[in-house]
């Protein structure tokens, strides 16, 4: 059985008062029975958020991670953060290849593969984001794009590294747009992800690997998405900035588990 995972990507939002308020609000949420919970604040807030959650005695057990790492352990890469440093700061997870990183910072499939390998080497759990743009979907190539994104990672980083990851399927046209994939559309693409993982890494890995859905997940659409057999959780952007909304999505995952 794959345990549901609900992850909140704060993107470049938040400040110290926000961290304190958020932790206090989560403290009021009930325990997340049967659900794993992950928050991905901007990297400087990982340790403060850990402390604030501890101090608030948050009802939810929350793991923490970062939104991006560099592919090298150290070096002359001004402004960058290595996977080792993220781990040292208290992160247990990292996103890799979020569509905003691919689109705004020019991350190719090969760069993404290098980051995934670096995360695995450093002992960070990587969450690999894949997904097609609207133009790719309209051109009928959604499936081919996602298969390619997975294939390049397996080729460059190795199938074992890919098999150790969590995958987030995030159609780019649904991120931050309020336009969610229907449960049926999402399920169909999750089946594609799992079948490609089976081809690349074998049936055992495909059966174990969690595939999260991301793209305008909110409390009111989470249950229907999470009820799909191949949707093992959600990567939540905008709605994760409201602790009550995030806790409601976690509760929906508990109901679907
Ligand atoms: C995301 O940033 O990964 C995301 C899915 O954002 P949103 O939920 O706002 O669409």
Coordinates of C-alpha atoms and ligand atoms in Angstrom, one line a residue:
X1 CA 0.0 0.0 0.0
X2 CA 1.2 3.5 -0.8
X3 CA 0.8 5.9 2.0
X4 CA -0.8 9.2 0.8
X5 CA 1.5 12.2 0.9
X6 CA 0.3 15.8 1.0
X7 CA 3.0 18.4 0.2
X8 CA 2.8 22.2 0.5
X9 CA 5.0 24.3 -1.8
X10 CA 5.1 27.8 -0.5
X11 CA 7.1 29.0 -3.5
X12 CA 8.7 32.4 -2.8
X13 CA 6.1 33.4 -0.1
X14 CA 6.3 33.9 3.6
X15 CA 8.2 35.8 6.3
X16 CA 9.0 35.2 10.0
X17 CA 5.5 36.3 11.3
X18 CA 3.9 34.1 8.6
X19 CA 6.0 31.1 9.8
X20 CA 4.9 31.6 13.4
X21 CA 1.2 32.1 12.5
X22 CA 1.2 29.0 10.2
X23 CA 2.7 26.8 12.9
X24 CA 0.2 27.9 15.4
X25 CA -2.7 27.3 13.0
X26 CA -1.5 23.8 12.2
X27 CA -1.2 23.1 15.9
X28 CA -5.0 23.3 15.9
X29 CA -5.4 20.7 13.1
X30 CA -6.0 17.1 14.2
X31 CA -3.4 14.4 13.7
X32 CA -3.0 13.2 10.1
X33 CA -3.8 9.5 10.6
X34 CA -2.5 7.5 7.7
X35 CA -1.2 10.5 5.8
X36 CA 2.3 11.9 5.4
X37 CA 2.6 15.6 5.4
X38 CA 5.4 17.7 3.9
X39 CA 6.0 21.5 3.8
X40 CA 8.4 23.1 1.4
X41 CA 9.0 26.7 2.5
X42 CA 11.7 29.0 1.1
X43 CA 15.1 27.4 2.3
X44 CA 15.9 30.0 4.9
X45 CA 12.6 29.2 6.7
X46 CA 13.2 25.5 7.0
X47 CA 14.8 25.6 10.4
X48 CA 12.6 28.4 11.8
X49 CA 9.5 26.5 10.7
X50 CA 10.8 23.3 12.3
X51 CA 11.3 25.2 15.6
X52 CA 7.9 26.9 15.3
X53 CA 6.1 23.6 14.7
X54 CA 7.9 22.1 17.6
X55 CA 7.1 25.0 19.9
X56 CA 3.4 25.0 18.8
X57 CA 3.1 21.3 19.4
X58 CA 1.5 21.0 16.0
X59 CA -1.1 18.3 15.7
X60 CA 0.2 17.2 12.4
X61 CA 3.5 15.4 12.0
X62 CA 5.2 17.5 9.4
X63 CA 8.4 16.7 7.4
X64 CA 10.2 19.6 5.8
X65 CA 12.0 20.2 2.6
X66 CA 13.3 22.7 0.1
X67 CA 12.1 23.6 -3.4
X68 CA 15.3 23.3 -5.3
X69 CA 19.0 22.2 -5.0
X70 CA 22.0 22.5 -7.2
X71 CA 23.5 19.5 -8.9
X72 CA 27.0 20.0 -7.3
X73 CA 27.9 19.5 -3.6
X74 CA 29.8 22.8 -3.4
X75 CA 31.7 25.2 -5.6
X76 CA 31.6 28.6 -7.3
X77 CA 27.9 28.8 -7.9
X78 CA 26.9 32.1 -6.3
X79 CA 23.4 32.1 -4.8
X80 CA 22.9 28.4 -5.1
X81 CA 22.1 25.8 -2.4
X82 CA 23.5 22.2 -2.5
X83 CA 21.6 19.2 -1.4
X84 CA 24.1 18.6 1.3
X85 CA 23.5 22.1 2.7
X86 CA 19.7 21.6 2.6
X87 CA 20.1 18.5 4.5
X88 CA 22.4 20.2 7.0
X89 CA 19.7 22.9 7.5
X90 CA 17.2 20.2 8.5
X91 CA 15.5 19.5 5.1
X92 CA 14.6 15.9 4.5
X93 CA 13.1 16.4 1.0
X94 CA 13.6 18.5 -2.1
X95 CA 11.5 19.3 -5.1
X96 CA 13.3 18.7 -8.4
X97 CA 12.3 20.0 -11.8
X98 CA 9.3 22.1 -10.8
X99 CA 7.8 23.6 -13.9
X100 CA 8.6 27.1 -12.7
X101 CA 12.3 26.1 -12.5
X102 CA 12.1 24.5 -16.0
X103 CA 10.3 27.5 -17.5
X104 CA 11.8 30.5 -15.7
X105 CA 15.3 29.2 -14.9
X106 CA 16.0 27.1 -18.0
X107 CA 16.3 23.7 -16.3
X108 CA 16.5 21.0 -19.0
X109 CA 15.6 17.4 -18.4
X110 CA 19.4 16.7 -18.1
X111 CA 19.9 19.4 -15.4
X112 CA 16.9 18.0 -13.6
X113 CA 18.4 14.5 -13.7
X114 CA 21.7 15.9 -12.2
X115 CA 19.7 17.5 -9.4
X116 CA 17.8 14.3 -8.7
X117 CA 21.1 12.4 -8.5
X118 CA 22.6 15.0 -6.2
X119 CA 19.6 14.9 -3.9
X120 CA 19.8 11.1 -3.7
X121 CA 23.6 11.2 -3.0
X122 CA 23.0 13.7 -0.1
X123 CA 20.2 11.6 1.4
X124 CA 17.4 14.0 0.6
X125 CA 14.2 12.4 -0.6
X126 CA 13.6 13.9 -4.1
X127 CA 10.2 14.8 -5.5
X128 CA 10.5 14.9 -9.3
X129 CA 8.0 17.2 -11.0
X130 CA 6.8 16.3 -14.5
X131 CA 4.0 17.6 -16.7
X132 CA 3.1 19.0 -20.0
X133 CA 2.3 22.6 -21.1
X134 CA -1.0 23.6 -22.5
X135 CA 0.5 23.8 -26.0
X136 CA 1.9 20.2 -25.6
X137 CA -1.5 18.9 -24.4
X138 CA -3.3 20.6 -27.3
X139 CA -0.8 19.1 -29.7
X140 CA -1.6 15.7 -28.3
X141 CA 1.8 15.1 -26.9
X142 CA 1.2 15.2 -23.1
X143 CA 1.9 11.5 -22.7
X144 CA 5.1 11.7 -24.8
X145 CA 6.4 14.7 -22.9
X146 CA 5.9 13.0 -19.5
X147 CA 7.5 9.8 -20.7
X148 CA 10.5 11.7 -22.1
X149 CA 10.9 13.6 -18.8
X150 CA 11.0 10.3 -16.9
X151 CA 13.2 8.5 -19.5
X152 CA 15.9 11.2 -19.4
X153 CA 16.1 11.1 -15.6
X154 CA 16.4 7.3 -15.7
X155 CA 19.1 7.5 -18.4
X156 CA 21.2 10.2 -16.7
X157 CA 20.7 9.4 -13.0
X158 CA 20.0 5.7 -13.3
X159 CA 16.8 3.7 -12.8
X160 CA 17.5 3.0 -9.2
X161 CA 17.7 6.7 -8.4
X162 CA 14.4 7.3 -10.3
X163 CA 12.8 4.4 -8.5
X164 CA 13.7 5.9 -5.1
X165 CA 12.0 9.2 -5.9
X166 CA 8.4 10.4 -5.5
X167 CA 6.9 11.8 -8.7
X168 CA 4.5 14.8 -8.9
X169 CA 2.5 15.0 -12.1
X170 CA 1.7 18.6 -12.5
X171 CA 0.1 19.8 -15.8
X172 CA 1.6 23.2 -16.3
X173 CA -1.7 24.6 -17.5
X174 CA -3.2 23.8 -14.1
X175 CA -0.6 25.3 -11.9
X176 CA -1.7 28.5 -10.2
X177 CA -4.5 29.0 -12.8
X178 CA -7.4 27.7 -10.8
X179 CA -7.9 25.2 -13.7
X180 CA -7.6 21.7 -12.3
X181 CA -7.3 18.5 -14.4
X182 CA -10.5 16.5 -14.0
X183 CA -10.0 13.4 -11.8
X184 CA -10.3 11.3 -15.0
X185 CA -7.6 13.4 -16.8
X186 CA -5.3 13.2 -13.9
X187 CA -5.8 9.4 -13.4
X188 CA -5.1 8.8 -17.1
X189 CA -1.8 10.6 -16.8
X190 CA -0.9 9.0 -13.5
X191 CA -1.3 5.6 -15.3
X192 CA 1.1 6.9 -18.0
X193 CA 3.6 7.8 -15.3
X194 CA 3.3 4.4 -13.6
X195 CA 3.6 2.5 -16.8
X196 CA 6.7 4.4 -17.8
X197 CA 8.2 3.7 -14.4
X198 CA 7.5 0.1 -14.9
X199 CA 9.3 0.1 -18.3
X200 CA 12.3 2.0 -16.8
X201 CA 12.5 0.6 -13.3
X202 CA 10.4 -2.6 -13.2
X203 CA 7.0 -3.6 -11.9
X204 CA 8.0 -3.6 -8.2
X205 CA 9.2 0.0 -8.3
X206 CA 6.2 1.0 -10.3
X207 CA 3.9 -0.5 -7.7
X208 CA 5.8 1.2 -4.8
X209 CA 6.4 4.6 -6.2
X210 CA 4.1 7.4 -5.2
X211 CA 2.7 9.7 -7.9
X212 CA 1.2 12.9 -6.5
X213 CA -1.1 15.2 -8.5
X214 CA -0.4 19.0 -8.5
X215 CA -2.3 21.8 -10.1
X216 CA -4.8 24.0 -8.3
X217 CA -5.6 21.4 -5.7
X218 CA -8.0 23.0 -3.1
X219 CA -10.1 21.6 -0.2
X220 CA -13.1 21.3 -2.5
X221 CA -11.5 19.3 -5.3
X222 CA -9.0 17.2 -3.3
X223 CA -11.2 14.3 -2.3
X224 CA -12.3 13.5 -5.9
X225 CA -8.7 13.6 -7.1
X226 CA -7.3 11.6 -4.2
X227 CA -10.0 8.9 -4.7
X228 CA -8.4 7.9 -8.0
X229 CA -6.5 4.7 -7.7
X230 CA -3.2 6.0 -9.1
X231 CA -3.2 9.4 -7.3
X232 CA -1.2 8.9 -4.1
X233 CA -1.3 12.4 -2.8
X234 CA -1.1 16.1 -3.8
X235 CA 1.5 18.7 -4.3
X236 CA -0.3 21.9 -3.3
X237 CA 0.9 25.4 -4.2
X238 CA -1.4 28.3 -3.5
X239 CA -3.8 26.5 -1.1
X240 CA -0.9 25.5 1.1
X241 CA -0.3 29.2 2.0
X242 CA -3.5 29.0 4.1
X243 CA -2.9 26.5 7.0
X244 CA -6.6 25.8 7.4
X245 CA -6.9 25.0 3.7
X246 CA -3.8 22.8 3.8
X247 CA -5.1 21.0 6.8
X248 CA -8.4 20.4 5.0
X249 CA -6.6 18.8 2.1
X250 CA -4.6 16.6 4.5
X251 CA -8.0 15.6 6.1
X252 CA -9.4 14.8 2.6
X253 CA -6.4 12.5 2.0
X254 CA -7.0 10.8 5.3
X255 CA -10.6 10.2 4.2
X256 CA -9.5 8.8 0.8
X257 CA -6.8 6.5 2.4
Ligands
LIG1 C1 2.7 24.0 -7.4 O1 3.3 25.0 -7.2 O2 3.4 22.9 -7.5 C2 1.3 24.0 -7.6 C3 0.6 22.9 -7.9 O3 0.6 25.2 -7.4 P1 -0.9 25.5 -7.3 O4 -1.5 24.5 -6.3 O5 -1.1 26.9 -6.9 O6 -1.5 25.2 -8.7

